[in-house]
Amino acid sequence: MNKITVLDCTLRDGGYVNNWDFGKESIISICEKLANTGIETIECGFLSQTKTSNENMSVYRTPADAELYLPKCKNSSFAAMINFGEYNINDLPKYSGGALKVIRVAFHKKNMADAIEFCKDIKLLGYDVYVQPMVTQNYTEEELMFLINESNSLLPKAFYIVDSFGTMKKNEVLAMYNIIEKNLNPSIAIGFHSHNNMQLSFSNAQELMKIDCKHEMIIDSSVYGMGRGAGNLCTELITKYINDNYYEKYDLIPVLEIIDEHIMQIFIKTPWGYSVPFYIGSINNCHPNYALFLLDKQTLSVKDIHKILSIMDEDKKVMFDKEYILKLYEEYQSKLINDSDAIKMLKNTLSGRNILVIAPGKTIIDEREKIDIYCKQFSPLIFSVNFIPDSIDTDFVFIGNQKRYKNIINSVKNENIIITSNISPTDRNNITSVNYADLVNKNEAITDNSGMMLLNLFRRLNVSSVALAGFDGLSVNRMNNYYQEKLISGSSVNELIKMNDAISEKIKSLTDTLGIKFITTSLYNK
């Protein structure tokens, strides 16, 4: 039977979830508990000169910095990863007998020749090297053989299959493994690092472990599957599986303690795991951040996300390019129309009128009396944004979001509907379309935030008095952001914070022009 070992990458790959900000005490505790579990290799984070680093983050400038967190342990090895291009080899000290001896080098195909030379330099400094070709399934057999032959010359400790996008099926994994196993020096371990976009990490790992071969096999995992997007293979699952089917060697209790004491509080704030958008990213064989970017927009259906990802250039799929996907998104959304008649009609309708805009914050319930007093005093035209209030009669519903449109269009009764041109309207008489491109914001965090697009429309219509209700501001606790649970969005915590700041600045910039005043309590009322 071949030797099977586990490498836990919670503090490194899991760090994409929380920007590696685990906290010093948590990093120490996680390393200690993983060692107590019996995990053979513990990846304690990144070695990087480009990523932000401080004492609470699992990103280190030198191996000595990382070793301050590592327990004295005879049975576990400690590793750190270097993304090729993020570290100057001249600044890496020689290995001096410390706890951190393993350095994993991750690289893209275009850099493979230079990355192998980098690996050679690291080995000369005395470290154990793991060769990590990202998105390994994109290598041709000729390119894979080049890496294998170079590795046979280099003799690293491990050579990896890296399923970066979670797209590899059993037959693909086994076919690639067979090529590597037949041609790789037997002294080099074969590693498998997978992501769970298609829920195949666990089953693929099981298939590999069935193989009786001459190489040591290393299976990567993270506690509770912590990792960006769909996450990774779960450490608690793979260790129990090995205990049950091969040899009893892992104590599962410390892993469960890590989940309870450190991981769940992160998961509650920023969850990861299987989702349809990440599945769509996987079947389009592209970087998961593309799906995450489009998901965070909260404007697209999964069908729309699939359409955008399917038209991407092949050479753009491997590495996330924010400017590229933003351009594709804006082009997809920007359906130009001639809205001059619509603008003229709206100007006439709104001329000289006070305007009240209702957003779906909880204050429209908690502070309803303020809204009633304002309406009685000023008799405004009432607009709602992307929803229909339960107990407030509105004159207009403004919708700038295809996803919201589909959810509420059948509930619209007597209200006039204003939609942006990125939305395909149903056959109704009371729908007015206005140009999406004329209303978008320069700040990426709120490019097509519907509330801010409506304010831009008012500016275009020369409105001089706008009152706001239900613009409460966004809490990192999503459950507090809307008066109805069905309106809760899946935006990440970081996106919510960015949106808050951007909305505050936007409203501030429009206050004088539109005469904005807040009727209900708001974080934006500064």
PDB file of N, CA and C in Angstrom, residues 8 10-11 23-44 60 66-78 223 251-258 261-262:
ATOM      1  N   ASP A   8      -2.601  20.139   5.478  1.00  0.00           N
ATOM      2  CA  ASP A   8      -3.694  21.075   5.773  1.00  0.00           C
ATOM      3  C   ASP A   8      -3.285  22.494   5.362  1.00  0.00           C
ATOM      4  N   THR A  10      -5.404  25.334   5.697  1.00  0.00           N
ATOM      5  CA  THR A  10      -6.394  26.284   6.226  1.00  0.00           C
ATOM      6  C   THR A  10      -5.837  27.697   6.319  1.00  0.00           C
ATOM      7  N   LEU A  11      -4.648  27.823   6.889  1.00  0.00           N
ATOM      8  CA  LEU A  11      -4.096  29.156   7.148  1.00  0.00           C
ATOM      9  C   LEU A  11      -3.577  29.828   5.885  1.00  0.00           C
ATOM     10  N   GLY A  23      -5.693  36.390  13.261  1.00  0.00           N
ATOM     11  CA  GLY A  23      -5.316  36.794  14.611  1.00  0.00           C
ATOM     12  C   GLY A  23      -4.173  35.925  15.108  1.00  0.00           C
ATOM     13  N   LYS A  24      -3.223  36.539  15.770  1.00  0.00           N
ATOM     14  CA  LYS A  24      -2.015  35.844  16.200  1.00  0.00           C
ATOM     15  C   LYS A  24      -2.330  34.618  17.051  1.00  0.00           C
ATOM     16  N   GLU A  25      -3.194  34.779  18.042  1.00  0.00           N
ATOM     17  CA  GLU A  25      -3.495  33.664  18.941  1.00  0.00           C
ATOM     18  C   GLU A  25      -4.178  32.520  18.203  1.00  0.00           C
ATOM     19  N   SER A  26      -5.037  32.853  17.223  1.00  0.00           N
ATOM     20  CA  SER A  26      -5.707  31.805  16.456  1.00  0.00           C
ATOM     21  C   SER A  26      -4.728  31.048  15.576  1.00  0.00           C
ATOM     22  N   ILE A  27      -3.785  31.756  14.971  1.00  0.00           N
ATOM     23  CA  ILE A  27      -2.780  31.083  14.137  1.00  0.00           C
ATOM     24  C   ILE A  27      -1.989  30.082  14.976  1.00  0.00           C
ATOM     25  N   ILE A  28      -1.569  30.517  16.147  1.00  0.00           N
ATOM     26  CA  ILE A  28      -0.812  29.638  17.050  1.00  0.00           C
ATOM     27  C   ILE A  28      -1.651  28.425  17.436  1.00  0.00           C
ATOM     28  N   SER A  29      -2.911  28.671  17.814  1.00  0.00           N
ATOM     29  CA  SER A  29      -3.802  27.600  18.254  1.00  0.00           C
ATOM     30  C   SER A  29      -4.102  26.615  17.127  1.00  0.00           C
ATOM     31  N   ILE A  30      -4.370  27.129  15.920  1.00  0.00           N
ATOM     32  CA  ILE A  30      -4.685  26.251  14.795  1.00  0.00           C
ATOM     33  C   ILE A  30      -3.498  25.353  14.462  1.00  0.00           C
ATOM     34  N   CYS A  31      -2.302  25.920  14.435  1.00  0.00           N
ATOM     35  CA  CYS A  31      -1.105  25.111  14.161  1.00  0.00           C
ATOM     36  C   CYS A  31      -0.925  24.019  15.214  1.00  0.00           C
ATOM     37  N   GLU A  32      -1.107  24.395  16.461  1.00  0.00           N
ATOM     38  CA  GLU A  32      -0.928  23.427  17.556  1.00  0.00           C
ATOM     39  C   GLU A  32      -1.953  22.304  17.483  1.00  0.00           C
ATOM     40  N   LYS A  33      -3.211  22.656  17.236  1.00  0.00           N
ATOM     41  CA  LYS A  33      -4.272  21.638  17.191  1.00  0.00           C
ATOM     42  C   LYS A  33      -4.133  20.738  15.964  1.00  0.00           C
ATOM     43  N   LEU A  34      -3.687  21.289  14.836  1.00  0.00           N
ATOM     44  CA  LEU A  34      -3.454  20.447  13.667  1.00  0.00           C
ATOM     45  C   LEU A  34      -2.327  19.463  13.928  1.00  0.00           C
ATOM     46  N   ALA A  35      -1.296  19.922  14.628  1.00  0.00           N
ATOM     47  CA  ALA A  35      -0.207  19.019  14.998  1.00  0.00           C
ATOM     48  C   ALA A  35      -0.714  17.921  15.929  1.00  0.00           C
ATOM     49  N   ASN A  36      -1.587  18.297  16.877  1.00  0.00           N
ATOM     50  CA  ASN A  36      -2.155  17.312  17.808  1.00  0.00           C
ATOM     51  C   ASN A  36      -3.059  16.319  17.092  1.00  0.00           C
ATOM     52  N   THR A  37      -3.647  16.752  15.965  1.00  0.00           N
ATOM     53  CA  THR A  37      -4.481  15.844  15.166  1.00  0.00           C
ATOM     54  C   THR A  37      -3.632  14.752  14.528  1.00  0.00           C
ATOM     55  N   GLY A  38      -2.370  15.086  14.227  1.00  0.00           N
ATOM     56  CA  GLY A  38      -1.491  14.138  13.554  1.00  0.00           C
ATOM     57  C   GLY A  38      -1.323  14.452  12.084  1.00  0.00           C
ATOM     58  N   ILE A  39      -1.765  15.642  11.657  1.00  0.00           N
ATOM     59  CA  ILE A  39      -1.577  16.062  10.266  1.00  0.00           C
ATOM     60  C   ILE A  39      -0.079  16.098   9.958  1.00  0.00           C
ATOM     61  N   GLU A  40       0.309  15.464   8.865  1.00  0.00           N
ATOM     62  CA  GLU A  40       1.740  15.337   8.561  1.00  0.00           C
ATOM     63  C   GLU A  40       2.379  16.661   8.150  1.00  0.00           C
ATOM     64  N   THR A  41       1.658  17.459   7.348  1.00  0.00           N
ATOM     65  CA  THR A  41       2.207  18.742   6.894  1.00  0.00           C
ATOM     66  C   THR A  41       1.184  19.839   7.128  1.00  0.00           C
ATOM     67  N   ILE A  42       1.624  20.894   7.790  1.00  0.00           N
ATOM     68  CA  ILE A  42       0.749  22.013   8.125  1.00  0.00           C
ATOM     69  C   ILE A  42       1.257  23.257   7.412  1.00  0.00           C
ATOM     70  N   GLU A  43       0.451  23.759   6.498  1.00  0.00           N
ATOM     71  CA  GLU A  43       0.833  24.976   5.775  1.00  0.00           C
ATOM     72  C   GLU A  43       0.372  26.173   6.594  1.00  0.00           C
ATOM     73  N   CYS A  44       1.334  26.949   7.081  1.00  0.00           N
ATOM     74  CA  CYS A  44       1.010  28.011   8.033  1.00  0.00           C
ATOM     75  C   CYS A  44       0.725  29.349   7.362  1.00  0.00           C
ATOM     76  N   TYR A  60       3.866  36.088   5.824  1.00  0.00           N
ATOM     77  CA  TYR A  60       5.136  36.342   6.488  1.00  0.00           C
ATOM     78  C   TYR A  60       6.174  36.836   5.482  1.00  0.00           C
ATOM     79  N   ALA A  66       7.433  33.334  10.394  1.00  0.00           N
ATOM     80  CA  ALA A  66       6.423  32.280  10.531  1.00  0.00           C
ATOM     81  C   ALA A  66       6.710  31.387  11.732  1.00  0.00           C
ATOM     82  N   GLU A  67       7.973  31.132  11.982  1.00  0.00           N
ATOM     83  CA  GLU A  67       8.339  30.194  13.041  1.00  0.00           C
ATOM     84  C   GLU A  67       7.993  30.694  14.436  1.00  0.00           C
ATOM     85  N   LEU A  68       7.729  31.994  14.570  1.00  0.00           N
ATOM     86  CA  LEU A  68       7.292  32.531  15.860  1.00  0.00           C
ATOM     87  C   LEU A  68       5.940  31.948  16.285  1.00  0.00           C
ATOM     88  N   TYR A  69       5.177  31.420  15.320  1.00  0.00           N
ATOM     89  CA  TYR A  69       3.829  30.915  15.577  1.00  0.00           C
ATOM     90  C   TYR A  69       3.776  29.387  15.698  1.00  0.00           C
ATOM     91  N   LEU A  70       4.868  28.709  15.384  1.00  0.00           N
ATOM     92  CA  LEU A  70       4.817  27.261  15.222  1.00  0.00           C
ATOM     93  C   LEU A  70       5.205  26.525  16.495  1.00  0.00           C
ATOM     94  N   PRO A  71       4.471  25.474  16.816  1.00  0.00           N
ATOM     95  CA  PRO A  71       4.792  24.695  18.021  1.00  0.00           C
ATOM     96  C   PRO A  71       5.992  23.788  17.779  1.00  0.00           C
ATOM     97  N   LYS A  72       6.624  23.379  18.863  1.00  0.00           N
ATOM     98  CA  LYS A  72       7.687  22.390  18.756  1.00  0.00           C
ATOM     99  C   LYS A  72       7.022  21.037  18.564  1.00  0.00           C
ATOM    100  N   CYS A  73       7.326  20.406  17.459  1.00  0.00           N
ATOM    101  CA  CYS A  73       6.604  19.188  17.111  1.00  0.00           C
ATOM    102  C   CYS A  73       7.494  18.278  16.289  1.00  0.00           C
ATOM    103  N   LYS A  74       7.570  17.015  16.677  1.00  0.00           N
ATOM    104  CA  LYS A  74       8.427  16.069  15.979  1.00  0.00           C
ATOM    105  C   LYS A  74       7.704  15.359  14.835  1.00  0.00           C
ATOM    106  N   ASN A  75       6.376  15.278  14.906  1.00  0.00           N
ATOM    107  CA  ASN A  75       5.634  14.443  13.962  1.00  0.00           C
ATOM    108  C   ASN A  75       5.021  15.210  12.794  1.00  0.00           C
ATOM    109  N   SER A  76       5.002  16.552  12.859  1.00  0.00           N
ATOM    110  CA  SER A  76       4.429  17.348  11.777  1.00  0.00           C
ATOM    111  C   SER A  76       5.493  18.242  11.158  1.00  0.00           C
ATOM    112  N   SER A  77       5.415  18.401   9.825  1.00  0.00           N
ATOM    113  CA  SER A  77       6.266  19.361   9.127  1.00  0.00           C
ATOM    114  C   SER A  77       5.453  20.629   8.873  1.00  0.00           C
ATOM    115  N   PHE A  78       6.162  21.743   8.729  1.00  0.00           N
ATOM    116  CA  PHE A  78       5.466  23.016   8.488  1.00  0.00           C
ATOM    117  C   PHE A  78       5.902  23.591   7.146  1.00  0.00           C
ATOM    118  N   VAL A 223      -9.592  22.890   7.090  1.00  0.00           N
ATOM    119  CA  VAL A 223     -10.601  22.659   8.121  1.00  0.00           C
ATOM    120  C   VAL A 223     -11.928  23.289   7.701  1.00  0.00           C
ATOM    121  N   ASP A 251      -6.307  12.015  15.225  1.00  0.00           N
ATOM    122  CA  ASP A 251      -7.218  12.347  16.323  1.00  0.00           C
ATOM    123  C   ASP A 251      -8.132  13.472  15.829  1.00  0.00           C
ATOM    124  N   LEU A 252      -9.415  13.193  15.665  1.00  0.00           N
ATOM    125  CA  LEU A 252     -10.326  14.149  15.039  1.00  0.00           C
ATOM    126  C   LEU A 252     -10.784  15.266  15.972  1.00  0.00           C
ATOM    127  N   ILE A 253     -10.667  15.070  17.270  1.00  0.00           N
ATOM    128  CA  ILE A 253     -11.184  16.063  18.217  1.00  0.00           C
ATOM    129  C   ILE A 253     -10.526  17.427  18.062  1.00  0.00           C
ATOM    130  N   PRO A 254      -9.192  17.533  17.929  1.00  0.00           N
ATOM    131  CA  PRO A 254      -8.588  18.862  17.760  1.00  0.00           C
ATOM    132  C   PRO A 254      -9.090  19.602  16.515  1.00  0.00           C
ATOM    133  N   VAL A 255      -9.388  18.871  15.442  1.00  0.00           N
ATOM    134  CA  VAL A 255      -9.928  19.520  14.236  1.00  0.00           C
ATOM    135  C   VAL A 255     -11.304  20.101  14.532  1.00  0.00           C
ATOM    136  N   LEU A 256     -12.116  19.345  15.253  1.00  0.00           N
ATOM    137  CA  LEU A 256     -13.450  19.844  15.613  1.00  0.00           C
ATOM    138  C   LEU A 256     -13.342  21.063  16.527  1.00  0.00           C
ATOM    139  N   GLU A 257     -12.322  21.079  17.374  1.00  0.00           N
ATOM    140  CA  GLU A 257     -12.100  22.244  18.244  1.00  0.00           C
ATOM    141  C   GLU A 257     -11.723  23.474  17.419  1.00  0.00           C
ATOM    142  N   ILE A 258     -10.948  23.264  16.359  1.00  0.00           N
ATOM    143  CA  ILE A 258     -10.599  24.391  15.477  1.00  0.00           C
ATOM    144  C   ILE A 258     -11.858  24.977  14.847  1.00  0.00           C
ATOM    145  N   GLU A 261     -13.822  26.799  17.739  1.00  0.00           N
ATOM    146  CA  GLU A 261     -13.180  27.947  18.378  1.00  0.00           C
ATOM    147  C   GLU A 261     -12.726  29.036  17.404  1.00  0.00           C
ATOM    148  N   HIS A 262     -12.472  28.668  16.148  1.00  0.00           N
ATOM    149  CA  HIS A 262     -11.864  29.645  15.244  1.00  0.00           C
ATOM    150  C   HIS A 262     -12.582  29.813  13.896  1.00  0.00           C
TER     151      HIS A 262
END
